[in-house]
Coordinates of C-alpha atoms (C1' of nucleotides) in Angstrom, one line a residue:
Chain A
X6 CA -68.5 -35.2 11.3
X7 CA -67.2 -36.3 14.9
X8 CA -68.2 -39.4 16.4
X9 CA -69.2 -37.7 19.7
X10 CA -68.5 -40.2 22.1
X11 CA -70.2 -39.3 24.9
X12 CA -68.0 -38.9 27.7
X13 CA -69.9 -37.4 30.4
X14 CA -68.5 -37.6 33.6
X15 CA -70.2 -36.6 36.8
X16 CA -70.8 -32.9 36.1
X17 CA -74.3 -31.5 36.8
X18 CA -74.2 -29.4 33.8
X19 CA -73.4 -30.6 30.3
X20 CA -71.1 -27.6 29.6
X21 CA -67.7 -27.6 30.7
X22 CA -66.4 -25.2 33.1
X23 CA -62.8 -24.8 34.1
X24 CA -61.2 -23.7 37.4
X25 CA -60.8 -20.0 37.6
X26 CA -57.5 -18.8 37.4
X27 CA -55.9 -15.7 39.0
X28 CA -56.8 -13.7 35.9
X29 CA -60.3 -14.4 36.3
X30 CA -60.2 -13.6 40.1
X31 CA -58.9 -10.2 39.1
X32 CA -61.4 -10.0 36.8
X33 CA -64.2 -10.5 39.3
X34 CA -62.7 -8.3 41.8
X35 CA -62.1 -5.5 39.8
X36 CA -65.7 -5.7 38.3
X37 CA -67.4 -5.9 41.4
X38 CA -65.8 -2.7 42.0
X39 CA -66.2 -1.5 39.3
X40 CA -68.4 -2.6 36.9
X41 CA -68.5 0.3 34.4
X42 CA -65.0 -0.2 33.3
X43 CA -64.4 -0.2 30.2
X44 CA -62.4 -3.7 28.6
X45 CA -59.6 -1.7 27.4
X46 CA -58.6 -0.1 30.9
X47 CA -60.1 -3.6 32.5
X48 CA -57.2 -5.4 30.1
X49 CA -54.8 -2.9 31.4
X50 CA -55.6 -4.1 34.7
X51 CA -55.2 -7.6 34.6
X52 CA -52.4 -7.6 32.3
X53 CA -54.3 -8.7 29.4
X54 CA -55.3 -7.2 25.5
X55 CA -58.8 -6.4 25.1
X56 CA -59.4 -9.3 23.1
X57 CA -58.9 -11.9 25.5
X58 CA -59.9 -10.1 28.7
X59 CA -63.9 -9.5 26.9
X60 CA -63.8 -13.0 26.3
X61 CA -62.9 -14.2 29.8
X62 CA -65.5 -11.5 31.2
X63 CA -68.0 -13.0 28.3
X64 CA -67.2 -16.6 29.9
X65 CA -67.6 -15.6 33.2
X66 CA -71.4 -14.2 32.6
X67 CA -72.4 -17.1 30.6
X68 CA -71.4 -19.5 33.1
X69 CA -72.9 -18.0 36.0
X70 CA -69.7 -16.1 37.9
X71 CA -71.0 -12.4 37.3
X72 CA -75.2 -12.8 37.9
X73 CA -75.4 -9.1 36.5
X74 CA -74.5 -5.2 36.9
X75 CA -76.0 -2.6 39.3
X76 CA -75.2 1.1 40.2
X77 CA -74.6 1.2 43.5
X78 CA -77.0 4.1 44.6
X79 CA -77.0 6.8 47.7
X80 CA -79.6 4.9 49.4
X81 CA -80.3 8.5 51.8
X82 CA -80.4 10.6 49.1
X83 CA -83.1 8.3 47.4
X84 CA -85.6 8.7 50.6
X85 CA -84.0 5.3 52.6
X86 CA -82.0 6.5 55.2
X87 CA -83.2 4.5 57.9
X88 CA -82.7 0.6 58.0
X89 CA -84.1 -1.8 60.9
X90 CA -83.7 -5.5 61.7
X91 CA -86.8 -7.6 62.5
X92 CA -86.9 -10.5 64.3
X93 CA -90.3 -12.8 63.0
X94 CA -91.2 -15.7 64.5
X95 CA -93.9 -18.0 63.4
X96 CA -96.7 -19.7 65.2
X97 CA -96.6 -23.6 63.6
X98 CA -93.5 -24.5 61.8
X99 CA -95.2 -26.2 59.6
X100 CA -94.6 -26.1 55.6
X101 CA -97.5 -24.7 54.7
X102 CA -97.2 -21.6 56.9
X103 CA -93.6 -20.9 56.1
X104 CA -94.7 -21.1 52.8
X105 CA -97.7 -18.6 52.7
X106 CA -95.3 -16.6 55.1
X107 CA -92.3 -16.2 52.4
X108 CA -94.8 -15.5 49.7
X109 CA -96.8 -12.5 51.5
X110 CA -92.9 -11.4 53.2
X111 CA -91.2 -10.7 49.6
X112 CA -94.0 -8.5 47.7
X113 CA -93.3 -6.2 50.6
X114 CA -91.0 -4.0 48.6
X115 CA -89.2 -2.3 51.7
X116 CA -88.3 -5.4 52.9
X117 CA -84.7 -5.9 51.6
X118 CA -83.7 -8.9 52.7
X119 CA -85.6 -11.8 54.3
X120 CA -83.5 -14.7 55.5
X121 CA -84.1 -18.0 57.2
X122 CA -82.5 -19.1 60.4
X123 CA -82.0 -21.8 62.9
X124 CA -81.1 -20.4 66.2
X125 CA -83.8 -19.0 68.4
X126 CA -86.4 -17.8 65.8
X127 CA -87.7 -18.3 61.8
X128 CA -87.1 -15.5 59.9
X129 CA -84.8 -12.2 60.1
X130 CA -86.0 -9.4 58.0
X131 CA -83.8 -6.6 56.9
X132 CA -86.1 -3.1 56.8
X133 CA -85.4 -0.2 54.3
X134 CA -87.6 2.6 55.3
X135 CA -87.5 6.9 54.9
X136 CA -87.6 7.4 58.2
X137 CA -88.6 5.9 61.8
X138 CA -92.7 7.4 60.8
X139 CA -92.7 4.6 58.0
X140 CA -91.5 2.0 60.5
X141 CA -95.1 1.9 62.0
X142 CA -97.0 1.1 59.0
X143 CA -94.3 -1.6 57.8
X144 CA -94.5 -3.6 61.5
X145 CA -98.1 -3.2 61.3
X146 CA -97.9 -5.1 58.1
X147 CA -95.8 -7.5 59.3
X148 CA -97.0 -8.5 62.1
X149 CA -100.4 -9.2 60.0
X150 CA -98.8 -11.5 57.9
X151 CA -99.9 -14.7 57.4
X152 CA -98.5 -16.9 60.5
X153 CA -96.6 -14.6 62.7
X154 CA -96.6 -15.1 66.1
X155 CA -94.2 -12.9 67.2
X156 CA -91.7 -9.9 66.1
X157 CA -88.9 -7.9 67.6
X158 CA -87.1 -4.9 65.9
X159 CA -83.5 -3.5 65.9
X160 CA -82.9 0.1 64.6
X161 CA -80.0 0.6 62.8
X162 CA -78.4 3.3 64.6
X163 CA -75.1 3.3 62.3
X164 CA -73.9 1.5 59.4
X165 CA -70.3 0.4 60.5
X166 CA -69.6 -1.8 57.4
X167 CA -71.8 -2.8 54.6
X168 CA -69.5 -4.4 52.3
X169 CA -71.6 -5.5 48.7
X170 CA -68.3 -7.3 47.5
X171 CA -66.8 -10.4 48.1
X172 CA -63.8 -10.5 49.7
X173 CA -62.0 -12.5 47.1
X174 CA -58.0 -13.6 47.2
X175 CA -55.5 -12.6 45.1
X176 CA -53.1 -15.1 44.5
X177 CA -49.5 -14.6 43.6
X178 CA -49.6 -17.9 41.5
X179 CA -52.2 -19.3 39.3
X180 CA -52.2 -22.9 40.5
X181 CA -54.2 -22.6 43.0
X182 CA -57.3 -21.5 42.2
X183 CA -59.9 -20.7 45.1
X184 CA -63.1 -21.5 43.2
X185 CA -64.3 -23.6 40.2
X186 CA -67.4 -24.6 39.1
Chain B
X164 CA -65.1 38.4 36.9
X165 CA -68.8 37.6 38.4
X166 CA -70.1 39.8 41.2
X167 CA -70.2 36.8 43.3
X168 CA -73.4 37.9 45.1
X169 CA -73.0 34.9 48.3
X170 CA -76.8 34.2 47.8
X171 CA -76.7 30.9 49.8
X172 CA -79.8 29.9 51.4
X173 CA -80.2 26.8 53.6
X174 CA -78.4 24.3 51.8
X175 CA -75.7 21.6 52.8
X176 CA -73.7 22.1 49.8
X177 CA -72.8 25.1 47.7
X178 CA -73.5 23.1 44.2
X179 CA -77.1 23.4 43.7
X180 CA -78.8 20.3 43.5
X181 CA -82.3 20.1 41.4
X182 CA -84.5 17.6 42.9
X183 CA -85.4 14.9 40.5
X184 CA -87.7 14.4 38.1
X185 CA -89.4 11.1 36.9
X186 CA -86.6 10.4 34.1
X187 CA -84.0 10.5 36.8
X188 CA -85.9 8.1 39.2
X189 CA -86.3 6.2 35.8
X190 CA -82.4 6.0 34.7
X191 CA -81.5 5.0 38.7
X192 CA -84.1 2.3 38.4
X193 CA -82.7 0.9 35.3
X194 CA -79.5 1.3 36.1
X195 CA -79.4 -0.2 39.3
X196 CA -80.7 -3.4 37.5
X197 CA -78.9 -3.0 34.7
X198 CA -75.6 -1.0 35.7
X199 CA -73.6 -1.9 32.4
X200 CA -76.5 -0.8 30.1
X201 CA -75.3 0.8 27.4
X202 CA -76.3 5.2 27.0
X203 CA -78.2 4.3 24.1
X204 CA -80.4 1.8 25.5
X205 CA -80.7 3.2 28.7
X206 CA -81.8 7.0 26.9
X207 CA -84.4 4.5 24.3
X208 CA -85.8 3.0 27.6
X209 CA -86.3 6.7 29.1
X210 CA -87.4 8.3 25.9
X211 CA -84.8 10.4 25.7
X212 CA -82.0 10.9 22.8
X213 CA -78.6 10.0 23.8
X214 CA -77.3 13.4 24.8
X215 CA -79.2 14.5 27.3
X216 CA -79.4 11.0 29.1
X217 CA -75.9 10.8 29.6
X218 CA -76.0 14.2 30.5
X219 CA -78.5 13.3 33.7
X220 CA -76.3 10.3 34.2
X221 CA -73.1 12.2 34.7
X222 CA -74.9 14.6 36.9
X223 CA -76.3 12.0 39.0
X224 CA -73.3 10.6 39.7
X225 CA -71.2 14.1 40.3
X226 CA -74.6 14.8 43.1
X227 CA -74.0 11.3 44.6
X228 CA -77.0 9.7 44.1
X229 CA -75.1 7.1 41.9
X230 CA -72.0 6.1 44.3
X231 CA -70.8 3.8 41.8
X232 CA -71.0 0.2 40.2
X233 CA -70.5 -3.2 40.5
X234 CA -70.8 -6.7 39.1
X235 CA -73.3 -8.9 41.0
X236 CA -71.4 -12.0 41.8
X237 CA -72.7 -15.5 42.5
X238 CA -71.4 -15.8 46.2
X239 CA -71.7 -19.9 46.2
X240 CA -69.8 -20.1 43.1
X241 CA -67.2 -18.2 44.7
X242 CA -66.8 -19.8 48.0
X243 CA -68.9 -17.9 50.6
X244 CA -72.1 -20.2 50.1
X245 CA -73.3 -19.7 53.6
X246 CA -74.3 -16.7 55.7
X247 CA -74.9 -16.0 59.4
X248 CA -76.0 -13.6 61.6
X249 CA -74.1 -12.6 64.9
X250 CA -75.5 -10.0 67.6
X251 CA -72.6 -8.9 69.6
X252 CA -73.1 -7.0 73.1
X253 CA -69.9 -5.3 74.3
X254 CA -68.8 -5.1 78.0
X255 CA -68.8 -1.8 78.3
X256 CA -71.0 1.1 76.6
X257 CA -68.4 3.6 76.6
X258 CA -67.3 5.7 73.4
X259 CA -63.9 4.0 74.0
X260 CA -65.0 0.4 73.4
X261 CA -67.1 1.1 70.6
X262 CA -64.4 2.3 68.9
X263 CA -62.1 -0.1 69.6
X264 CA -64.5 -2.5 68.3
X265 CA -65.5 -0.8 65.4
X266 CA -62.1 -0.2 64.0
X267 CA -61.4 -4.0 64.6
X268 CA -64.4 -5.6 62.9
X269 CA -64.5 -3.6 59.9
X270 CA -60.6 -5.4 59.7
X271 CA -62.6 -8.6 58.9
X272 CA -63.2 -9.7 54.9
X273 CA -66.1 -12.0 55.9
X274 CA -67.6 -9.3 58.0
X275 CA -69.9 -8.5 55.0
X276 CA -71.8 -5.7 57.7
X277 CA -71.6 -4.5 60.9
X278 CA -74.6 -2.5 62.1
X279 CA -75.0 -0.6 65.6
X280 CA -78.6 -1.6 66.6
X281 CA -81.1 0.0 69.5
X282 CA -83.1 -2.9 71.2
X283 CA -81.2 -5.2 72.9
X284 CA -77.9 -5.7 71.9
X285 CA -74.8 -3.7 70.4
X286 CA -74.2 -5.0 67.0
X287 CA -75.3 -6.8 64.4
X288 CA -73.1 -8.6 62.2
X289 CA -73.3 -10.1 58.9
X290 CA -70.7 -13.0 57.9
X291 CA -70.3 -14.6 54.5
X292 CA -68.2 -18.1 54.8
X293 CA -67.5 -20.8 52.7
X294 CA -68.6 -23.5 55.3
X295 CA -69.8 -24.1 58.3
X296 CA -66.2 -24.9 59.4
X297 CA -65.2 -21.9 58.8
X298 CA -67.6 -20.2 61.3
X299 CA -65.6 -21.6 64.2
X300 CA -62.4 -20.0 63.0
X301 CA -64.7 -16.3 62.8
X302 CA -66.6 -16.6 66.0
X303 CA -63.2 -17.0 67.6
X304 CA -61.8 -14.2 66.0
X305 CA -65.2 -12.2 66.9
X306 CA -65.5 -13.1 70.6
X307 CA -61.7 -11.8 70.9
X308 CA -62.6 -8.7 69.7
X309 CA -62.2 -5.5 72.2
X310 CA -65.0 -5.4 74.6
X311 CA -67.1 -8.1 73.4
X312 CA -68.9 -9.7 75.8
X313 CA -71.5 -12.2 74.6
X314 CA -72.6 -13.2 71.1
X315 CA -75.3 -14.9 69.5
X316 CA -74.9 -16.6 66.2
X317 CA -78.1 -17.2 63.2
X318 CA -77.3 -19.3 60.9
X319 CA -78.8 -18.6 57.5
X320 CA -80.5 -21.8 56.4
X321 CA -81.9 -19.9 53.6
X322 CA -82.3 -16.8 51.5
X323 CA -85.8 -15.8 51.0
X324 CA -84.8 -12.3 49.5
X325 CA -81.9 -10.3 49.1
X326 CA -82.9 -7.4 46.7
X327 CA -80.1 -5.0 46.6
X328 CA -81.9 -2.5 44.8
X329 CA -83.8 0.4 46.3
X330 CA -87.5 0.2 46.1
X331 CA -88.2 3.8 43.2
X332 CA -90.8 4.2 42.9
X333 CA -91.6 5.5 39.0
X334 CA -94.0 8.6 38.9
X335 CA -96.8 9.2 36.0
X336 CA -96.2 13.0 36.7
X337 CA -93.0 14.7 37.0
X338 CA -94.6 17.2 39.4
X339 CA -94.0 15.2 42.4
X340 CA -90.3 14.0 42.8
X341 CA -90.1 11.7 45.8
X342 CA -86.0 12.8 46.1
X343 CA -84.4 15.7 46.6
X344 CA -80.5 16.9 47.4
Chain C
dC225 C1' -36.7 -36.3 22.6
dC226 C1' -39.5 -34.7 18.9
dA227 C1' -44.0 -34.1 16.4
dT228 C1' -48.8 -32.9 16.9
dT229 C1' -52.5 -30.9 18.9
dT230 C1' -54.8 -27.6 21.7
dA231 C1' -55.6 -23.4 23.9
dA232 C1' -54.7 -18.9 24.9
dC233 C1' -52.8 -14.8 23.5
dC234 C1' -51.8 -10.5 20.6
dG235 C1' -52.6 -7.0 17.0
dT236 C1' -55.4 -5.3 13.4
dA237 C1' -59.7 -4.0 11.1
dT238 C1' -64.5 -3.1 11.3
dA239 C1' -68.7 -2.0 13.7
dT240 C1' -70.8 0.1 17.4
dA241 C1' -71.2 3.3 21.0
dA242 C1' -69.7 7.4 23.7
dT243 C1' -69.1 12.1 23.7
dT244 C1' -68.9 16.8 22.0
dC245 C1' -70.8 20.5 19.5
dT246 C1' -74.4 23.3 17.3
dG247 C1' -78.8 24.9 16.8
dC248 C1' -83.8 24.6 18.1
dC249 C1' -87.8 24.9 21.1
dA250 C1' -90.3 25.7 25.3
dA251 C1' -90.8 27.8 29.6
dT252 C1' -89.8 31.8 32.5
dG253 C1' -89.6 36.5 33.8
dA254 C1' -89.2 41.4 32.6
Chain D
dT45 C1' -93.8 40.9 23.4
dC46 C1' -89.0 40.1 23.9
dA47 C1' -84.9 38.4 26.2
dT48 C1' -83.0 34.7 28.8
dT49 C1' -82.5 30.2 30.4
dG50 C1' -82.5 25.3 30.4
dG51 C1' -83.1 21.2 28.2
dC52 C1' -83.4 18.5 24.0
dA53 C1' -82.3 16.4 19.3
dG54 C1' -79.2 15.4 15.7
dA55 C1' -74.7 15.4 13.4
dA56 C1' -69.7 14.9 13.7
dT57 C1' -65.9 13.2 16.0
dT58 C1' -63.5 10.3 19.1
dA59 C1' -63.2 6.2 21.6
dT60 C1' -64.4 1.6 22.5
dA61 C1' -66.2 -3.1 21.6
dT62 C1' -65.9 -7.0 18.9
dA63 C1' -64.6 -10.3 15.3
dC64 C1' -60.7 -12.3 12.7
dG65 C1' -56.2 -14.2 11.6
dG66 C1' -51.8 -15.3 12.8
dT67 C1' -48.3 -16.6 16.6
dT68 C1' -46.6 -18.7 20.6
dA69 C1' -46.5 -21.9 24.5
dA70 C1' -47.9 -25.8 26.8
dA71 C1' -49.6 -30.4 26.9
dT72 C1' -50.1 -34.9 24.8
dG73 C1' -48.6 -39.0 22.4
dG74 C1' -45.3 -41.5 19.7

DNA sequence: CCATTTAACCGTATATAATTCTGCCAATGA
DNA sequence: TCATTGGCAGAATTATATACGGTTAAATGG
């Protein structure tokens, strides 16, 4: 039995979590371009056995680095070719109506992404639709939501970059790590 | 030796593509949740033995509907806590400065996206930075850029949404694929 | 400077999963 | 009806994941 002396310091969590190291960048990196690979070839990769290399990626889910895995699908293919950018502002900017705004905005499942800003207007909404014929019936439900005053839309003409990954650093040396917890 | 009869109809590529049926929309929907599932789960989940399911996987990835996979990263963990939005609206509309600008911007790591938009402006830009300091540093590097004449920045104060994931919808009947090559 | 402790690593062994192969069944068309 | 095709299940084989034990290197304290 220890006498477990209770030395918290001022960490929000009660588990300890180290400074990633340049392994563990590489580990990230790789994964979030790849994130099928299998430990063997990911050990390969970083320099590593399998044994450690599954325990770092193990470490690095558990405390929160890697969220999860996703295949990365052919969004035209799949009947989303078109994306569009709207522009929503509300009438009062009061709680309550951002509130029942945000609630109604997210069950809209061909709305990808709905983001908060300061700078001219409340909300930008990012549009996944089949074509330009399902546009109509998404702004028409948008513009009904609850506290919208205004709206204006920009069509995605072409994709120029649409980088998933983040674009982490590879260092040389291990002492300087660019993240911790 | 084949006859090789050259019976091509109307279609983009000489592979033939099947359209898909609900187990495919199935698999891409869990696996674009789940991308590091393993085949046995996945084919339990799809009612389908082992063989067969990675059978459809490998052919939906050899079609393209599957582009790939990735680990989903925690982006405040990892130093690019905040987000903004920047319309960019060049000088000039000609072919010349769009590509110019084009093949500088993409250059950028915290250029996350860079979308050619109808309705106002030229682009839209999506940064991912670690601070707010390090937005000056960008927008410099931005407003340098070939043939950029004026910007507008959004600040992401916060994210309401960000689904990733394509919006399948999961057919009772295989009769009517929503998805073809 | 040396002993002790700690942490991370490697290689092996076992369990689990991926993948290939064979045969079966249903749907399709002659 | 019969032949053909395509897709499926299950078994066998191969590869991979994972747990274990021993080793080394670095940090800590005397």
């Amino acid at each position: 039995m220890k006498p477990q002396t209770q030395k918290n310091t001022a960490m929000t969590t009660n588990s300890k979590i180290k400074a990633l190291d340049r392994i563990d960048i590489s580990i990230l990196d790789t994964l979030q371009k790849e994130g099928r690979i299998a430990n063997v070839d990911l050990a390969k990769k970083v320099n590593l056995s399998a044994s450690p290399c599954i325990d770092r990626v193990k470490r690095l889910e558990k405390e929160g680095f890697i969220e999860g895995y996703g295949a990365r699908l052919n969004s035209s293919k799949l009947g989303y070719g078109t994306a569009a950018f709207i522009q929503v502002t509300l009438d009062r900017t009061t709680s309550d109506v951002f509130d029942k705004f945000r609630d109604a905005v997210v069950q809209i499942p061909q709305v990808a992404e709905c983001h908060m800003v300061a700078g001219g207007f409340d909300y930008l909404l990012k549009l996944r639709l089949p074509n330009m014929e399902a546009y109509r019936s998404i702004l028409a439900k948008i513009v009904d939501l609850p506290g919208v005053a205004q709206t204006h839309t920009y069509v995605v003409i072409e994709q120029v970059k649409n980088d998933q990954g983040l674009p982490l650093k590879l260092h040389a040396d291990a002492s300087t790590p660019p993240a911790a917890g």
